[in-house]
Amino acid sequence: ESLIGTLTNDMDHSKFGVLLSLYTGIRVGELCALQWEDFDLAHSKLKIRKTMQRIQDLGNGSVSKTKIVITEPKSQCSIREIPLPLFIVDVAKKFASNPKAYILTGTDRYIEPRTMQNRFKSYITECNVEPANFHALRHTFATRCVEVGFEVKSLSEVLGHANVNITLN
């Protein structure tokens, strides 16, 4: 509850992204790659079609260089549609802009996963929550779904898992 208070107080694009992750279980790379065109607000759905990651740039002759790439998720199961809670749709409508804009900035510039993880750490520090990484949002979402009786097979599909055992573990 404390984190939700921090996120909803003076909400900006980044805080909305963390809130979205908490209520959908999306991965940080999926969040960073999201553009407004991935939302179907009329039908309360979010389409996950791509992910962002920083990888070694072997093409420039130096092993120490890295680059950001946006690609399809690593498995077909990760390409999915996620139902959105209505209050998330309402908040999204306040921020929604150009379909090509990244949701974390509202512009054509993205925020990379490491930056988003650092912002998340600052939010949890601000609300005195125990230190956690961004992935904890995914686990929190899954745990809350199980607690309210969400069917595990459906939860597995929402999370983009290849099989139910991954979800159960």
PDB file of C-alpha atoms in Angstrom:
ATOM      1  CA  GLU A   1       0.000   0.000   0.000  1.00  0.00           C
ATOM      2  CA  SER A   2       2.862   2.347   0.809  1.00  0.00           C
ATOM      3  CA  LEU A   3       4.401   1.830  -2.638  1.00  0.00           C
ATOM      4  CA  ILE A   4       1.057   2.441  -4.359  1.00  0.00           C
ATOM      5  CA  GLY A   5       0.742   5.698  -2.397  1.00  0.00           C
ATOM      6  CA  THR A   6       4.196   6.802  -3.534  1.00  0.00           C
ATOM      7  CA  LEU A   7       3.421   5.906  -7.159  1.00  0.00           C
ATOM      8  CA  THR A   8       0.025   7.615  -7.265  1.00  0.00           C
ATOM      9  CA  ASN A   9       1.228  10.764  -5.463  1.00  0.00           C
ATOM     10  CA  ASP A  10       2.319  13.248  -8.140  1.00  0.00           C
ATOM     11  CA  MET A  11       2.335  10.462 -10.736  1.00  0.00           C
ATOM     12  CA  ASP A  12       4.540  10.775 -13.794  1.00  0.00           C
ATOM     13  CA  HIS A  13       5.264   8.430 -16.720  1.00  0.00           C
ATOM     14  CA  SER A  14       7.851   6.386 -14.787  1.00  0.00           C
ATOM     15  CA  LYS A  15       5.627   5.938 -11.747  1.00  0.00           C
ATOM     16  CA  PHE A  16       2.797   4.891 -14.054  1.00  0.00           C
ATOM     17  CA  GLY A  17       5.146   2.279 -15.550  1.00  0.00           C
ATOM     18  CA  VAL A  18       5.900   0.792 -12.136  1.00  0.00           C
ATOM     19  CA  LEU A  19       2.194   0.763 -11.264  1.00  0.00           C
ATOM     20  CA  LEU A  20       1.440  -0.923 -14.598  1.00  0.00           C
ATOM     21  CA  SER A  21       4.065  -3.582 -13.853  1.00  0.00           C
ATOM     22  CA  LEU A  22       2.623  -4.182 -10.394  1.00  0.00           C
ATOM     23  CA  TYR A  23      -0.852  -4.777 -11.876  1.00  0.00           C
ATOM     24  CA  THR A  24       0.152  -6.783 -14.977  1.00  0.00           C
ATOM     25  CA  GLY A  25       3.320  -8.669 -14.020  1.00  0.00           C
ATOM     26  CA  ILE A  26       5.200  -7.494 -17.124  1.00  0.00           C
ATOM     27  CA  ARG A  27       8.992  -7.698 -17.194  1.00  0.00           C
ATOM     28  CA  VAL A  28      11.123  -4.555 -17.011  1.00  0.00           C
ATOM     29  CA  GLY A  29      12.355  -5.050 -20.596  1.00  0.00           C
ATOM     30  CA  GLU A  30       8.770  -5.388 -21.807  1.00  0.00           C
ATOM     31  CA  LEU A  31       7.795  -2.219 -19.938  1.00  0.00           C
ATOM     32  CA  CYS A  32      10.680  -0.205 -21.390  1.00  0.00           C
ATOM     33  CA  ALA A  33       9.775  -1.251 -24.943  1.00  0.00           C
ATOM     34  CA  LEU A  34       6.073  -0.351 -24.565  1.00  0.00           C
ATOM     35  CA  GLN A  35       4.639   2.332 -26.784  1.00  0.00           C
ATOM     36  CA  TRP A  36       1.108   3.723 -26.654  1.00  0.00           C
ATOM     37  CA  GLU A  37       0.230   1.754 -29.788  1.00  0.00           C
ATOM     38  CA  ASP A  38       0.569  -1.408 -27.645  1.00  0.00           C
ATOM     39  CA  PHE A  39      -2.448  -0.390 -25.575  1.00  0.00           C
ATOM     40  CA  ASP A  40      -6.024  -1.135 -26.560  1.00  0.00           C
ATOM     41  CA  LEU A  41      -7.679   1.114 -24.002  1.00  0.00           C
ATOM     42  CA  ALA A  42     -11.131   0.679 -25.555  1.00  0.00           C
ATOM     43  CA  HIS A  43     -10.946  -3.054 -24.747  1.00  0.00           C
ATOM     44  CA  SER A  44      -8.796  -2.735 -21.581  1.00  0.00           C
ATOM     45  CA  LYS A  45      -5.910  -4.749 -23.041  1.00  0.00           C
ATOM     46  CA  LEU A  46      -2.167  -4.450 -23.306  1.00  0.00           C
ATOM     47  CA  LYS A  47      -0.301  -6.187 -26.125  1.00  0.00           C
ATOM     48  CA  ILE A  48       3.191  -7.439 -25.352  1.00  0.00           C
ATOM     49  CA  ARG A  49       5.056  -7.800 -28.651  1.00  0.00           C
ATOM     50  CA  LYS A  50       8.602  -6.667 -27.874  1.00  0.00           C
ATOM     51  CA  THR A  51      11.241  -6.354 -25.213  1.00  0.00           C
ATOM     52  CA  MET A  52      14.255  -4.132 -24.632  1.00  0.00           C
ATOM     53  CA  GLN A  53      17.663  -5.195 -23.400  1.00  0.00           C
ATOM     54  CA  ARG A  54      21.231  -3.977 -23.272  1.00  0.00           C
ATOM     55  CA  ILE A  55      23.596  -6.408 -24.964  1.00  0.00           C
ATOM     56  CA  GLN A  56      27.273  -6.506 -25.872  1.00  0.00           C
ATOM     57  CA  ASP A  57      27.962  -4.731 -29.145  1.00  0.00           C
ATOM     58  CA  LEU A  58      30.330  -7.135 -30.847  1.00  0.00           C
ATOM     59  CA  GLY A  59      30.111  -5.226 -34.108  1.00  0.00           C
ATOM     60  CA  ASN A  60      32.351  -2.378 -33.036  1.00  0.00           C
ATOM     61  CA  GLY A  61      35.498  -4.367 -32.180  1.00  0.00           C
ATOM     62  CA  SER A  62      35.397  -3.617 -28.448  1.00  0.00           C
ATOM     63  CA  VAL A  63      34.005  -6.110 -25.940  1.00  0.00           C
ATOM     64  CA  SER A  64      33.288  -3.364 -23.395  1.00  0.00           C
ATOM     65  CA  LYS A  65      30.734  -1.583 -25.589  1.00  0.00           C
ATOM     66  CA  THR A  66      27.048  -2.339 -25.225  1.00  0.00           C
ATOM     67  CA  LYS A  67      23.920  -1.280 -27.068  1.00  0.00           C
ATOM     68  CA  ILE A  68      20.183  -1.231 -26.517  1.00  0.00           C
ATOM     69  CA  VAL A  69      18.120  -3.531 -28.729  1.00  0.00           C
ATOM     70  CA  ILE A  70      14.366  -3.886 -29.004  1.00  0.00           C
ATOM     71  CA  THR A  71      13.364  -7.306 -30.260  1.00  0.00           C
ATOM     72  CA  GLU A  72      10.537  -9.794 -30.109  1.00  0.00           C
ATOM     73  CA  PRO A  73      10.433 -11.579 -26.747  1.00  0.00           C
ATOM     74  CA  LYS A  74      12.642 -14.661 -26.486  1.00  0.00           C
ATOM     75  CA  SER A  75       9.707 -17.081 -26.607  1.00  0.00           C
ATOM     76  CA  GLN A  76       6.403 -17.169 -28.472  1.00  0.00           C
ATOM     77  CA  CYS A  77       4.633 -17.535 -25.120  1.00  0.00           C
ATOM     78  CA  SER A  78       5.861 -14.081 -24.151  1.00  0.00           C
ATOM     79  CA  ILE A  79       3.920 -12.543 -27.036  1.00  0.00           C
ATOM     80  CA  ARG A  80       0.550 -12.041 -25.397  1.00  0.00           C
ATOM     81  CA  GLU A  81      -2.384  -9.823 -24.505  1.00  0.00           C
ATOM     82  CA  ILE A  82      -2.926  -8.863 -20.885  1.00  0.00           C
ATOM     83  CA  PRO A  83      -6.267  -7.665 -19.503  1.00  0.00           C
ATOM     84  CA  LEU A  84      -5.976  -4.321 -17.720  1.00  0.00           C
ATOM     85  CA  PRO A  85      -7.796  -3.316 -14.535  1.00  0.00           C
ATOM     86  CA  LEU A  86     -10.169  -0.427 -15.264  1.00  0.00           C
ATOM     87  CA  PHE A  87      -8.396   1.992 -12.908  1.00  0.00           C
ATOM     88  CA  ILE A  88      -5.143   1.371 -14.858  1.00  0.00           C
ATOM     89  CA  VAL A  89      -7.020   2.140 -18.097  1.00  0.00           C
ATOM     90  CA  ASP A  90      -8.263   5.394 -16.542  1.00  0.00           C
ATOM     91  CA  VAL A  91      -4.739   6.417 -15.519  1.00  0.00           C
ATOM     92  CA  ALA A  92      -3.339   5.371 -18.908  1.00  0.00           C
ATOM     93  CA  LYS A  93      -5.845   7.625 -20.672  1.00  0.00           C
ATOM     94  CA  LYS A  94      -4.364  10.623 -18.812  1.00  0.00           C
ATOM     95  CA  PHE A  95      -0.867   9.842 -20.118  1.00  0.00           C
ATOM     96  CA  ALA A  96      -1.650   8.348 -23.544  1.00  0.00           C
ATOM     97  CA  SER A  97      -0.178  10.319 -26.401  1.00  0.00           C
ATOM     98  CA  ASN A  98       1.270   9.720 -29.842  1.00  0.00           C
ATOM     99  CA  PRO A  99       0.962   5.967 -30.635  1.00  0.00           C
ATOM    100  CA  LYS A 100       4.716   5.812 -31.369  1.00  0.00           C
ATOM    101  CA  ALA A 101       5.644   7.449 -28.044  1.00  0.00           C
ATOM    102  CA  TYR A 102       7.196   5.276 -25.345  1.00  0.00           C
ATOM    103  CA  ILE A 103       4.909   5.089 -22.337  1.00  0.00           C
ATOM    104  CA  LEU A 104       7.722   5.778 -19.861  1.00  0.00           C
ATOM    105  CA  THR A 105       8.534   9.151 -21.435  1.00  0.00           C
ATOM    106  CA  GLY A 106       5.597  10.194 -23.597  1.00  0.00           C
ATOM    107  CA  THR A 107       8.125  10.887 -26.364  1.00  0.00           C
ATOM    108  CA  ASP A 108      10.090   8.999 -29.019  1.00  0.00           C
ATOM    109  CA  ARG A 109      12.906   8.504 -26.476  1.00  0.00           C
ATOM    110  CA  TYR A 110      12.996   5.361 -24.378  1.00  0.00           C
ATOM    111  CA  ILE A 111      14.168   4.655 -20.849  1.00  0.00           C
ATOM    112  CA  GLU A 112      16.391   1.616 -20.600  1.00  0.00           C
ATOM    113  CA  PRO A 113      15.809  -1.213 -18.096  1.00  0.00           C
ATOM    114  CA  ARG A 114      18.729  -0.330 -15.791  1.00  0.00           C
ATOM    115  CA  THR A 115      17.462   3.248 -15.445  1.00  0.00           C
ATOM    116  CA  MET A 116      13.969   1.968 -14.695  1.00  0.00           C
ATOM    117  CA  GLN A 117      15.345  -0.397 -12.045  1.00  0.00           C
ATOM    118  CA  ASN A 118      17.146   2.538 -10.420  1.00  0.00           C
ATOM    119  CA  ARG A 119      13.974   4.630 -10.421  1.00  0.00           C
ATOM    120  CA  PHE A 120      12.083   1.736  -8.839  1.00  0.00           C
ATOM    121  CA  LYS A 121      14.740   1.518  -6.105  1.00  0.00           C
ATOM    122  CA  SER A 122      14.304   5.235  -5.393  1.00  0.00           C
ATOM    123  CA  TYR A 123      10.510   4.789  -5.111  1.00  0.00           C
ATOM    124  CA  ILE A 124      10.779   1.930  -2.618  1.00  0.00           C
ATOM    125  CA  THR A 125      13.380   3.862  -0.618  1.00  0.00           C
ATOM    126  CA  GLU A 126      11.013   6.845  -0.566  1.00  0.00           C
ATOM    127  CA  CYS A 127       8.196   4.755   0.935  1.00  0.00           C
ATOM    128  CA  ASN A 128      10.430   2.778   3.334  1.00  0.00           C
ATOM    129  CA  VAL A 129       9.799  -0.606   1.716  1.00  0.00           C
ATOM    130  CA  GLU A 130      12.516  -3.239   2.096  1.00  0.00           C
ATOM    131  CA  PRO A 131      15.031  -3.175  -0.761  1.00  0.00           C
ATOM    132  CA  ALA A 132      13.829  -5.235  -3.738  1.00  0.00           C
ATOM    133  CA  ASN A 133      14.549  -5.467  -7.436  1.00  0.00           C
ATOM    134  CA  PHE A 134      12.099  -4.622 -10.199  1.00  0.00           C
ATOM    135  CA  HIS A 135      11.362  -8.309 -10.797  1.00  0.00           C
ATOM    136  CA  ALA A 136       9.733  -8.409  -7.332  1.00  0.00           C
ATOM    137  CA  LEU A 137       6.777  -6.578  -8.914  1.00  0.00           C
ATOM    138  CA  ARG A 138       6.218  -9.598 -11.166  1.00  0.00           C
ATOM    139  CA  HIS A 139       6.310 -11.980  -8.206  1.00  0.00           C
ATOM    140  CA  THR A 140       3.989  -9.713  -6.220  1.00  0.00           C
ATOM    141  CA  PHE A 141       1.489  -9.652  -9.091  1.00  0.00           C
ATOM    142  CA  ALA A 142       1.579 -13.449  -9.417  1.00  0.00           C
ATOM    143  CA  THR A 143       1.226 -13.981  -5.652  1.00  0.00           C
ATOM    144  CA  ARG A 144      -1.714 -11.591  -5.416  1.00  0.00           C
ATOM    145  CA  CYS A 145      -3.438 -13.359  -8.323  1.00  0.00           C
ATOM    146  CA  VAL A 146      -3.039 -16.758  -6.651  1.00  0.00           C
ATOM    147  CA  GLU A 147      -4.289 -15.329  -3.334  1.00  0.00           C
ATOM    148  CA  VAL A 148      -7.556 -14.161  -4.920  1.00  0.00           C
ATOM    149  CA  GLY A 149      -8.100 -17.487  -6.704  1.00  0.00           C
ATOM    150  CA  PHE A 150      -6.939 -16.617 -10.223  1.00  0.00           C
ATOM    151  CA  GLU A 151      -6.714 -19.839 -12.233  1.00  0.00           C
ATOM    152  CA  VAL A 152      -3.025 -20.825 -12.538  1.00  0.00           C
ATOM    153  CA  LYS A 153      -3.131 -21.769 -16.240  1.00  0.00           C
ATOM    154  CA  SER A 154      -4.574 -18.349 -17.108  1.00  0.00           C
ATOM    155  CA  LEU A 155      -2.036 -16.646 -14.848  1.00  0.00           C
ATOM    156  CA  SER A 156       0.735 -18.539 -16.635  1.00  0.00           C
ATOM    157  CA  GLU A 157      -0.497 -17.142 -19.969  1.00  0.00           C
ATOM    158  CA  VAL A 158      -0.729 -13.579 -18.613  1.00  0.00           C
ATOM    159  CA  LEU A 159       2.851 -13.846 -17.347  1.00  0.00           C
ATOM    160  CA  GLY A 160       4.039 -15.269 -20.675  1.00  0.00           C
ATOM    161  CA  HIS A 161       5.380 -18.472 -19.174  1.00  0.00           C
ATOM    162  CA  ALA A 162       5.998 -21.478 -21.426  1.00  0.00           C
ATOM    163  CA  ASN A 163       4.293 -23.794 -18.927  1.00  0.00           C
ATOM    164  CA  VAL A 164       2.413 -23.777 -15.638  1.00  0.00           C
ATOM    165  CA  ASN A 165       5.359 -25.259 -13.730  1.00  0.00           C
ATOM    166  CA  ILE A 166       7.348 -22.046 -14.202  1.00  0.00           C
ATOM    167  CA  THR A 167       4.433 -20.104 -12.708  1.00  0.00           C
ATOM    168  CA  LEU A 168       4.043 -22.532  -9.795  1.00  0.00           C
ATOM    169  CA  ASN A 169       7.744 -22.390  -8.987  1.00  0.00           C
TER     170      ASN A 169
END
